[in-house]
Tab-separated table of C-alpha atoms and ligand atoms in Angstrom:
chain	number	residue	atom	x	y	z
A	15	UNK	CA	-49.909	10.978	22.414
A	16	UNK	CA	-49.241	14.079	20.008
A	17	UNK	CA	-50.141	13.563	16.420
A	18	UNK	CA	-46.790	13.546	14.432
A	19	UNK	CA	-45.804	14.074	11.010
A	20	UNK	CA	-42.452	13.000	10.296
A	21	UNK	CA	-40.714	10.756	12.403
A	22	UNK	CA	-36.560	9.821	12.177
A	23	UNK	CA	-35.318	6.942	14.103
A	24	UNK	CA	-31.624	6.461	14.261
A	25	UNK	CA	-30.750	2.727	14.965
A	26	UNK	CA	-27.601	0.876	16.089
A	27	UNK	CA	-26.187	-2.340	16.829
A	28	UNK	CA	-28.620	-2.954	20.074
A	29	UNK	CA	-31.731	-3.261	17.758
A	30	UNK	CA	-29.930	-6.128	16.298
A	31	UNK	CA	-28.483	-7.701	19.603
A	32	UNK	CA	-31.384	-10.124	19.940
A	33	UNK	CA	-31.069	-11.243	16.586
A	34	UNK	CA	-27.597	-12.778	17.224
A	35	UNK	CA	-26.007	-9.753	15.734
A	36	UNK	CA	-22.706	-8.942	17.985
A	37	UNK	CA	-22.625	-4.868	19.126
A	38	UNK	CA	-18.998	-3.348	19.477
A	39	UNK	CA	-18.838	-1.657	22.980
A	40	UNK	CA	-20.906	-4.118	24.820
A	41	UNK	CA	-18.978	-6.082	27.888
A	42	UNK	CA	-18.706	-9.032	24.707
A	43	UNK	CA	-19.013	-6.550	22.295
A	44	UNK	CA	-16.902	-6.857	18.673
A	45	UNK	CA	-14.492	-4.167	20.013
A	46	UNK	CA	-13.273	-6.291	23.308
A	47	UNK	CA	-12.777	-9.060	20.685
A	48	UNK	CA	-11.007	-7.199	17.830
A	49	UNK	CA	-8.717	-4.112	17.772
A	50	UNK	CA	-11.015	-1.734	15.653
A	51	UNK	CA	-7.783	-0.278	14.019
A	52	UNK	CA	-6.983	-3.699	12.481
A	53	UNK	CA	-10.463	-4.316	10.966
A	54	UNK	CA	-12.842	-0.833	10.639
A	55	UNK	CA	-9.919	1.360	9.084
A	56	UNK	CA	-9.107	2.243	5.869
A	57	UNK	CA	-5.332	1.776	7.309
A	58	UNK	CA	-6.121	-1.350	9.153
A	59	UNK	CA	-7.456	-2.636	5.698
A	60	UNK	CA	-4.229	-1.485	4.001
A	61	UNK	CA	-2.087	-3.233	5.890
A	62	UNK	CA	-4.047	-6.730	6.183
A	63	UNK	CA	-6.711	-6.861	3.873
A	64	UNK	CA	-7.216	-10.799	4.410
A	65	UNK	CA	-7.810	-10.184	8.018
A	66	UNK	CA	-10.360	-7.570	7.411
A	67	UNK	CA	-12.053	-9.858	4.651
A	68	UNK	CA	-12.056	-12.713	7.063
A	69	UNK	CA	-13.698	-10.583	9.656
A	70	UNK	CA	-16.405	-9.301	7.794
A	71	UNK	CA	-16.972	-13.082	5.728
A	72	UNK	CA	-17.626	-14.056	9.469
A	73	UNK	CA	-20.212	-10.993	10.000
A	74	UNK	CA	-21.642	-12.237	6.405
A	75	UNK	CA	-22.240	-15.435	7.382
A	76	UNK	CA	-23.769	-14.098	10.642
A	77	UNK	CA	-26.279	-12.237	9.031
A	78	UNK	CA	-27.635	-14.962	6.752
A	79	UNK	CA	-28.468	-16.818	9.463
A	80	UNK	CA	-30.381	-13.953	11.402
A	81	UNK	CA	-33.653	-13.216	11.260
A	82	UNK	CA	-35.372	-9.584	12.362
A	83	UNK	CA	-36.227	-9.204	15.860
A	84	UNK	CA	-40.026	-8.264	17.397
A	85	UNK	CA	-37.993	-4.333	17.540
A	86	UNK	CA	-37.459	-4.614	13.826
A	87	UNK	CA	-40.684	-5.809	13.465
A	88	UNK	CA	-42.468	-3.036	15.279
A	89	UNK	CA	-41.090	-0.597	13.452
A	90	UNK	CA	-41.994	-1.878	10.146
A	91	UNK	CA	-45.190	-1.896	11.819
A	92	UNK	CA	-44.816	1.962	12.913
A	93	UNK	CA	-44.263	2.956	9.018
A	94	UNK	CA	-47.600	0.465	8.387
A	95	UNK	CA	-49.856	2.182	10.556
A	96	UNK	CA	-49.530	5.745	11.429
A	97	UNK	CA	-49.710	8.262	8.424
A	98	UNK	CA	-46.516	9.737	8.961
A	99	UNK	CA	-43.630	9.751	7.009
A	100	UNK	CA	-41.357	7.341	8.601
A	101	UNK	CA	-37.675	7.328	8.046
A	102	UNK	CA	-35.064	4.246	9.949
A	103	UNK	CA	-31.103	5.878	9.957
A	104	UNK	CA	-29.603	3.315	10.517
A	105	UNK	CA	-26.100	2.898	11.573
A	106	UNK	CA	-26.326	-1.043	10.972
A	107	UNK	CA	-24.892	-2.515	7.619
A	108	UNK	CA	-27.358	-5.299	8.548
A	109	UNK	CA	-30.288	-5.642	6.229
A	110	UNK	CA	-32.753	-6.302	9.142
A	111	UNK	CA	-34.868	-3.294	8.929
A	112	UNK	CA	-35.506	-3.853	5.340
A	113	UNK	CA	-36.347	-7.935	6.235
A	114	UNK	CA	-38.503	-6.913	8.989
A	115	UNK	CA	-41.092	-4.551	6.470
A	116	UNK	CA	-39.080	-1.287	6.615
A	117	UNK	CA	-39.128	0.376	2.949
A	118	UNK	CA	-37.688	3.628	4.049
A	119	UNK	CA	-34.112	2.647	5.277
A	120	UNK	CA	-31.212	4.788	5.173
A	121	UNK	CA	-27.680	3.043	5.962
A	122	UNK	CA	-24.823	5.745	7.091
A	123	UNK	CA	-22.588	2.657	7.757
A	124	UNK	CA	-22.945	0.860	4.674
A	125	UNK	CA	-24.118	-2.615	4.178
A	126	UNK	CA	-22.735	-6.023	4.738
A	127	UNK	CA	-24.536	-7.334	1.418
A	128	UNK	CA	-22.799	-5.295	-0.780
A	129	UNK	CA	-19.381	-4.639	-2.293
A	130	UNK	CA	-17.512	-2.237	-4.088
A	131	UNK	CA	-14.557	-1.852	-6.125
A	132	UNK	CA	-11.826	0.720	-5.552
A	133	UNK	CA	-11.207	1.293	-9.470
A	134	UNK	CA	-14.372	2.448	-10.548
A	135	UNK	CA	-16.735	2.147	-7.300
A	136	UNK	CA	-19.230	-0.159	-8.777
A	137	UNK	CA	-21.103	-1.245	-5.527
A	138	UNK	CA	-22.763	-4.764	-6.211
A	139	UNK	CA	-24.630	-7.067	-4.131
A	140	UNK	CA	-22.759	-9.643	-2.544
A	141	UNK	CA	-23.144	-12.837	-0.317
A	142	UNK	CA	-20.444	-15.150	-0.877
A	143	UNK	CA	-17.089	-14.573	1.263
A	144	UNK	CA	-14.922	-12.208	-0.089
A	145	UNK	CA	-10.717	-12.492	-0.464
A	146	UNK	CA	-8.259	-10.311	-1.740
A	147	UNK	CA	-7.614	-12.036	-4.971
A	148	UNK	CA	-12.155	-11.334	-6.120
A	149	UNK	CA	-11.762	-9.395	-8.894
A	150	UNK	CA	-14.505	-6.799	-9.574
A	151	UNK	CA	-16.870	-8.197	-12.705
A	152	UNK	CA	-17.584	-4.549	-13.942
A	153	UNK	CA	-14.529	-3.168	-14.604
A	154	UNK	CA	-13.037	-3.085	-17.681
A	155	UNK	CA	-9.150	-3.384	-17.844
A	156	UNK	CA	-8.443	0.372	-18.698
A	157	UNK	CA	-10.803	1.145	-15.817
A	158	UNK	CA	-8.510	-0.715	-13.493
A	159	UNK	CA	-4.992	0.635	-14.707
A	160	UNK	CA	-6.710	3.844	-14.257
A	161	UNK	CA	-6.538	3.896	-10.538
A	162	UNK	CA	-2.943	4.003	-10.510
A	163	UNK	CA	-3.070	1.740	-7.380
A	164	UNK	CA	-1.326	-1.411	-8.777
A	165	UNK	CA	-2.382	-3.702	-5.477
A	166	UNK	CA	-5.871	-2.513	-5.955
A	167	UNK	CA	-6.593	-2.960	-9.401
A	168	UNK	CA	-10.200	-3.659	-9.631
A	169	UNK	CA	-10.292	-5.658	-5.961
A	170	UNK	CA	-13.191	-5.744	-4.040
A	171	UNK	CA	-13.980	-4.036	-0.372
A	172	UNK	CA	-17.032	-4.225	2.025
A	173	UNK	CA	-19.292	-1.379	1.312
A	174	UNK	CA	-18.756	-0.092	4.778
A	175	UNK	CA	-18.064	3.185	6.297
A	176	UNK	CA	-15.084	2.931	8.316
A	177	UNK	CA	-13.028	5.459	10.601
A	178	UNK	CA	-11.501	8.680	8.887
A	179	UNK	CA	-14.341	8.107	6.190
A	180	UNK	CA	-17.205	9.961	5.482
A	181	UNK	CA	-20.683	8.395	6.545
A	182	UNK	CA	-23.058	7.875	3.265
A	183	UNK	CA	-26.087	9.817	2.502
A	184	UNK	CA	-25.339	12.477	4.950
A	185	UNK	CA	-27.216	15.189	2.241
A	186	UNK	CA	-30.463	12.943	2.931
A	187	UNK	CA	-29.896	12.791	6.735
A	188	UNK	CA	-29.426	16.429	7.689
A	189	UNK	CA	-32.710	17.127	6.136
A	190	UNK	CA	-34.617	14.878	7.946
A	191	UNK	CA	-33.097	15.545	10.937
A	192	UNK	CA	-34.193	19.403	10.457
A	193	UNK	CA	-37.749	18.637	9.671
A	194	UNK	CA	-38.819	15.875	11.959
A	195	UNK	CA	-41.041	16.086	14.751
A	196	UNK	CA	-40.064	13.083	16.262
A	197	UNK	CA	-36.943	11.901	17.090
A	198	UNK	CA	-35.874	8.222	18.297
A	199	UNK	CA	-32.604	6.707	18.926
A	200	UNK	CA	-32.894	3.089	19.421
A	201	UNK	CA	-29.984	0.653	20.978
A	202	UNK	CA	-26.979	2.831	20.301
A	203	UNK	CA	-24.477	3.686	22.774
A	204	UNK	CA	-24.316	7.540	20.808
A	205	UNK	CA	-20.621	6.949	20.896
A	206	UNK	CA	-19.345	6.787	17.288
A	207	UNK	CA	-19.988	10.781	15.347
A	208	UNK	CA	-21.756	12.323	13.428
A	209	UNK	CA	-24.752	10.241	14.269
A	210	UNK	CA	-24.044	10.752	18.415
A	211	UNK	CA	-24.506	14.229	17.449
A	212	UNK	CA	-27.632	14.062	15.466
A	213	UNK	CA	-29.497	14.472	18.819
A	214	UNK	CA	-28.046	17.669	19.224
A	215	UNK	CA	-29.075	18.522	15.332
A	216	UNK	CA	-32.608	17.709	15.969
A	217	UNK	CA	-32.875	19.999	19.525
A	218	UNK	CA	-31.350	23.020	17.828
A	219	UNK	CA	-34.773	23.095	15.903
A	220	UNK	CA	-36.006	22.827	18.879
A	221	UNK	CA	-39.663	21.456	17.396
A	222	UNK	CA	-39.263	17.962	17.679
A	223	UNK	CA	-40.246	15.189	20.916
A	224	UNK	CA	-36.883	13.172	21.377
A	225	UNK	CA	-36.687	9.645	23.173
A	226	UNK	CA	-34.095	7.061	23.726
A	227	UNK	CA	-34.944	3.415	23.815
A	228	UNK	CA	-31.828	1.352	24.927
A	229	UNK	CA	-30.403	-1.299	26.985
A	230	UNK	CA	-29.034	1.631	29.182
A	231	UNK	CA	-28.237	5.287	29.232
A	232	UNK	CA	-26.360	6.307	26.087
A	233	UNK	CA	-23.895	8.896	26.337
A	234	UNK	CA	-25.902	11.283	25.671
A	235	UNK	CA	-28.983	10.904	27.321
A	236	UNK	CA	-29.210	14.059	29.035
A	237	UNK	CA	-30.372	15.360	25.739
A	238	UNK	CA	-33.202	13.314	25.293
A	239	UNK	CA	-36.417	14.291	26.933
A	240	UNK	CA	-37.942	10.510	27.172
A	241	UNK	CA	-35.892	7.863	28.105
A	242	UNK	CA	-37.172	4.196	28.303
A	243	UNK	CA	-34.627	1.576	29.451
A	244	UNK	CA	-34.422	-2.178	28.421
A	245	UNK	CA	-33.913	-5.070	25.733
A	246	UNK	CA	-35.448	-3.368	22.456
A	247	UNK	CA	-37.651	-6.836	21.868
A	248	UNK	CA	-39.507	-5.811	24.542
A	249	UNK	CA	-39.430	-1.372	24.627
A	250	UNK	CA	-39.985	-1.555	21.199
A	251	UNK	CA	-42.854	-3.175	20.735
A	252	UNK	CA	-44.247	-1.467	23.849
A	253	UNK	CA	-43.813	2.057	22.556
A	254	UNK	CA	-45.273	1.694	19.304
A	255	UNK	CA	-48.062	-0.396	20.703
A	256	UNK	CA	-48.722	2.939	22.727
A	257	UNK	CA	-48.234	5.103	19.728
A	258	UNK	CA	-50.150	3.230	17.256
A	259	UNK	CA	-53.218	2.431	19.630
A	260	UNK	CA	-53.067	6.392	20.726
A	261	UNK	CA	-53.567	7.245	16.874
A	262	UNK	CA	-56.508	4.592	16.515
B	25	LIG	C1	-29.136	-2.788	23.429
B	25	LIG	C2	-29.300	-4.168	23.453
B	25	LIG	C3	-30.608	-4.670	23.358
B	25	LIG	C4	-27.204	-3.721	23.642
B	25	LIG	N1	-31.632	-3.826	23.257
B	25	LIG	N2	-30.168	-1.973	23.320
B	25	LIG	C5	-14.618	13.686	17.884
B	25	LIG	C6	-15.749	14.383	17.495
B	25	LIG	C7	-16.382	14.089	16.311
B	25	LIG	C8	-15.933	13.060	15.490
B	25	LIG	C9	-14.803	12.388	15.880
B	25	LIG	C10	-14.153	12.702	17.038
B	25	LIG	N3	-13.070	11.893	17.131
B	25	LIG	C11	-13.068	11.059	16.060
B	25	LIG	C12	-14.121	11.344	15.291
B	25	LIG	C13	-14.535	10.661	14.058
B	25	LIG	C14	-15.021	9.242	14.225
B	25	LIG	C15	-15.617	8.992	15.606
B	25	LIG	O1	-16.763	9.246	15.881
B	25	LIG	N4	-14.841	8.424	16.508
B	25	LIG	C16	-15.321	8.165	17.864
B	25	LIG	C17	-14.670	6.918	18.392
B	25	LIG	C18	-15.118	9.403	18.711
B	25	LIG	N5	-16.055	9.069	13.233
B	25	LIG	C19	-15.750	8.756	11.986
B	25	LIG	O2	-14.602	8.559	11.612
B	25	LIG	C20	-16.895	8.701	11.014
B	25	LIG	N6	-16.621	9.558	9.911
B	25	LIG	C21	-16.581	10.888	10.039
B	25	LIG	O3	-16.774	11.459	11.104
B	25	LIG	O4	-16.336	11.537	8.841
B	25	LIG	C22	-16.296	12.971	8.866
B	25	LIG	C23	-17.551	13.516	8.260
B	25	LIG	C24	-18.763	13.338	8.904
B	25	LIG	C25	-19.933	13.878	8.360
B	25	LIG	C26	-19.878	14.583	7.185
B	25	LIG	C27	-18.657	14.757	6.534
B	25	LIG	C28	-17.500	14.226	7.102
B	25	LIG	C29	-17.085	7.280	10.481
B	25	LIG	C30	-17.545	6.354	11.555
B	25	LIG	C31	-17.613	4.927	11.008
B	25	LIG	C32	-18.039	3.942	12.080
B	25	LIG	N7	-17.910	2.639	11.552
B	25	LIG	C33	-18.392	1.500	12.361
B	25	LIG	C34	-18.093	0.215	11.570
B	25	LIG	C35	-19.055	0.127	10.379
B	25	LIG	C36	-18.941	-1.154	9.660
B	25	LIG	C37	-19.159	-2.341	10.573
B	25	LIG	O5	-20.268	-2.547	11.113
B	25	LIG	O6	-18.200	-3.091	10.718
B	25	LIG	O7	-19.798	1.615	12.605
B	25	LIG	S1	-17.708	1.455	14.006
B	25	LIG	C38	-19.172	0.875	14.786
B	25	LIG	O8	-19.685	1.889	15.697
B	25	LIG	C39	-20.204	0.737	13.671
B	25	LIG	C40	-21.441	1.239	14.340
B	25	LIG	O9	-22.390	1.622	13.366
B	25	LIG	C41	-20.938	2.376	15.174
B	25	LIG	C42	-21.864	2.770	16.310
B	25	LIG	O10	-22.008	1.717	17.225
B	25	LIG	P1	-23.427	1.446	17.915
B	25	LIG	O11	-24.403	1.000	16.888
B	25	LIG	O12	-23.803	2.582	18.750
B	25	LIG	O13	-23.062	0.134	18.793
B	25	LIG	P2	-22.452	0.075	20.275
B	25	LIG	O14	-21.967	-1.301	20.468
B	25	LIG	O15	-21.517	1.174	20.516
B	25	LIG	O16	-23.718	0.324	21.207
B	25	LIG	C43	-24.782	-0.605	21.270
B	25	LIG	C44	-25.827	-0.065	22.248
B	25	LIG	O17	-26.917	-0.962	22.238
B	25	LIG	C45	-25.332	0.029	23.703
B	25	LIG	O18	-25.692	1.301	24.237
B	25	LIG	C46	-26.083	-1.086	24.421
B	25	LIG	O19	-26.445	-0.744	25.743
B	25	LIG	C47	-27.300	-1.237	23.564
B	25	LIG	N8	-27.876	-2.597	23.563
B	25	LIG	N9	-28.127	-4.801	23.604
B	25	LIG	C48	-31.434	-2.540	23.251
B	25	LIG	N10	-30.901	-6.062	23.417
C-alpha cells in the first residue's frame, strides 16, 4: 500500500443505509416514495412549504434515533491512525461522520440539524420539528421587512442544498480535490452534480489513486481505477483495516 498524504473521501447516502438512514435512488429509496420536485426544490418548497417541513421533521426524527455505522466508524478511525490529512465530503446532511469520530467533515448538502432564515440567513442549530409559522429568534423586525418577501418574513428553512442551488463550500472542495492523492467515493450512486463529477476533477491531475466502495457500480465507475463492491459495514472496515495495518 502506497504511503499517502492527503486523502478526500466523498460520501453519500449508502454510508448511512445501515444506520436506518433511507437513500433516494435505491429500489425503496426516498425518490420512489416522494416526487423530489415537491420536497428538494426551492419551487417545490414555494408552493407547499408544510409538506416539505413535514418531510424533513420525519428525516429529523430519523436521525436522532440513528447511530453511526462500523463504515462511519472506520473512517474516523482512518483520520486516527494514518498521518495524513484526512478530509470526509460529504453529500449527507446527516451528522454521522462527525458522531462516529470524524473532525474534518465537509457537508455540500447541508445539514439536517440546522436551520436558517431567509431574512437575514442566520443558520442555527435545530432539533425540534419545524412549521411554517417558527419564526427565526435572531432577526430583528427591520431585518425581516427588509427582505421584501412578505410570506417569508423571518421563517425558517432546512439548511439544505436543494436542486437549482448552489452546493456549500465548493471554494474548500475544489482545492482538495486538486491536491489529494487519494481519492474515495463511498456509497453514492455519482448521480446528483457537481459531486458525480468530482471524480473526473481529481483524474485531470492525474496524481491521485481513485477507488469506489459501494453497494454496486456507480455511474461512473469506469473512472475509478479500484472498485470494491458491497454493504459499506463490511468494505469499509475491510479497506482501512488493509490501509492502516499496511502503514503499521
Ligand atoms: C450502498 C448501501 C450500503 C445503498 N453500502 N452502498 C447536468 C449536468 C450537471 C448538473 C446538472 C445537470 N442537470 C441538472 C444538473 C444540476 C443538478 C443535478 O445534478 N441534477 C441531476 C439529477 C442530473 N444539481 C444541482 O442542482 C446541484 N446544484 C448545482 O449544480 O448548482 C450549480 C453549481 C454547482 C457548483 C458550483 C456552482 C454552481 C444541487 C444538488 C442538490 C442535491 N440535493 C439532494 C437533497 C439534499 C437534502 C436532502 O438530503 O434532502 O442531495 S438530492 C439527493 O441526491 C441528496 C444527495 O446528497 C444526492 C446524492 O445522492 P446519493 O448520496 O448518491 O444517494 P443515492 O440514493 O443516489 O445513491 C446511494 C448509493 O448507495 C447507491 O449507489 C447504492 O447502491 C449505494 N448503497 N446501500 C454501500 N449498505
Amino acid at each position: 500500500m502506497p504511503y499517502y498524504q492527503h486523502i478526500v473521501i466523498l460520501t453519500g447516502a449508502g454510508i448511512s443505509a445501515e444506520s436506518g438512514l433511507g437513500t433516494f435512488r435505491d429500489v425503496d429509496g426516498l425518490w420512489t416514495k416522494y416526487d423530489l420536485n415537491e420536497v428538494a426544490t426551492p419551487q417545490g418548497f414555494a408552493r407547499n412549504p408544510e409538506f416539505v417541513h413535514a418531510f424533513y421533521n420525519a428525516r429529523r426524527t430519523n436521525l436522532l434515533e440513528a447511530k453511526p455505522n462500523a463504515g462511519h466508524d472506520a473512517l474516523a478511525r482512518l483520520e486516527r491512525e494514518v498521518e495524513a490529512t484526512v478530509t470526509v465530503v460529504t453529500q449527507n446532511i446527516d451528522n454521522l461522520h462527525e458522531r462516529a469520530g470524524s473532525t474534518n467533515v465537509i457537508h455540500m448538502h447541508g445539514e439536517l440539524l440546522k436551520v436558517r432564515c431567509h431574512a437575514a440567513h442566520h443558520v442555527m442549530a435545530w432539533e425540534a420539528d419545524l412549521d411554517v409559522n417558527t419564526p427565526c429568534s435572531l432577526c430583528t423586525e427591520e431585518g425581516r421587512a427588509a427582505t421584501g418577501i412578505p410570506e417569508h418574513l423571518g421563517s425558517l428553512r432546512p439548511h439544505v442544498v436543494w436542486f437549482g442551488e448552489v452546493p456549500m463550500e465548493m471554494d474548500r472542495i475544489y482545492p482538495e480535490l486538486n491536491t489529494c492523492d487519494l481519492f474515495l467515493s463511498i456509497g453514492t450512486s455519482g448521480s446528483v452534480y457537481p459531486a458525480a463529477g468530482f471524480i473526473e476533477e481529481v483524474r485531470s491531475r492525474g496524481r491521485a489513486h481513485t477507488a469506489e466502495l459501494n453497494l454496486e457500480p456507480s455511474e461512473g465507475q469506469s473512472l475509478f481505477a479500484e472498485k470494491i463492491y458491497g454493504p459499506a459495514t463490511e468494505v469499509v472496515p475491510t479497506y482501512v483495516d488493509k490501509f492502516v495495518s499496511a502503514l503499521s
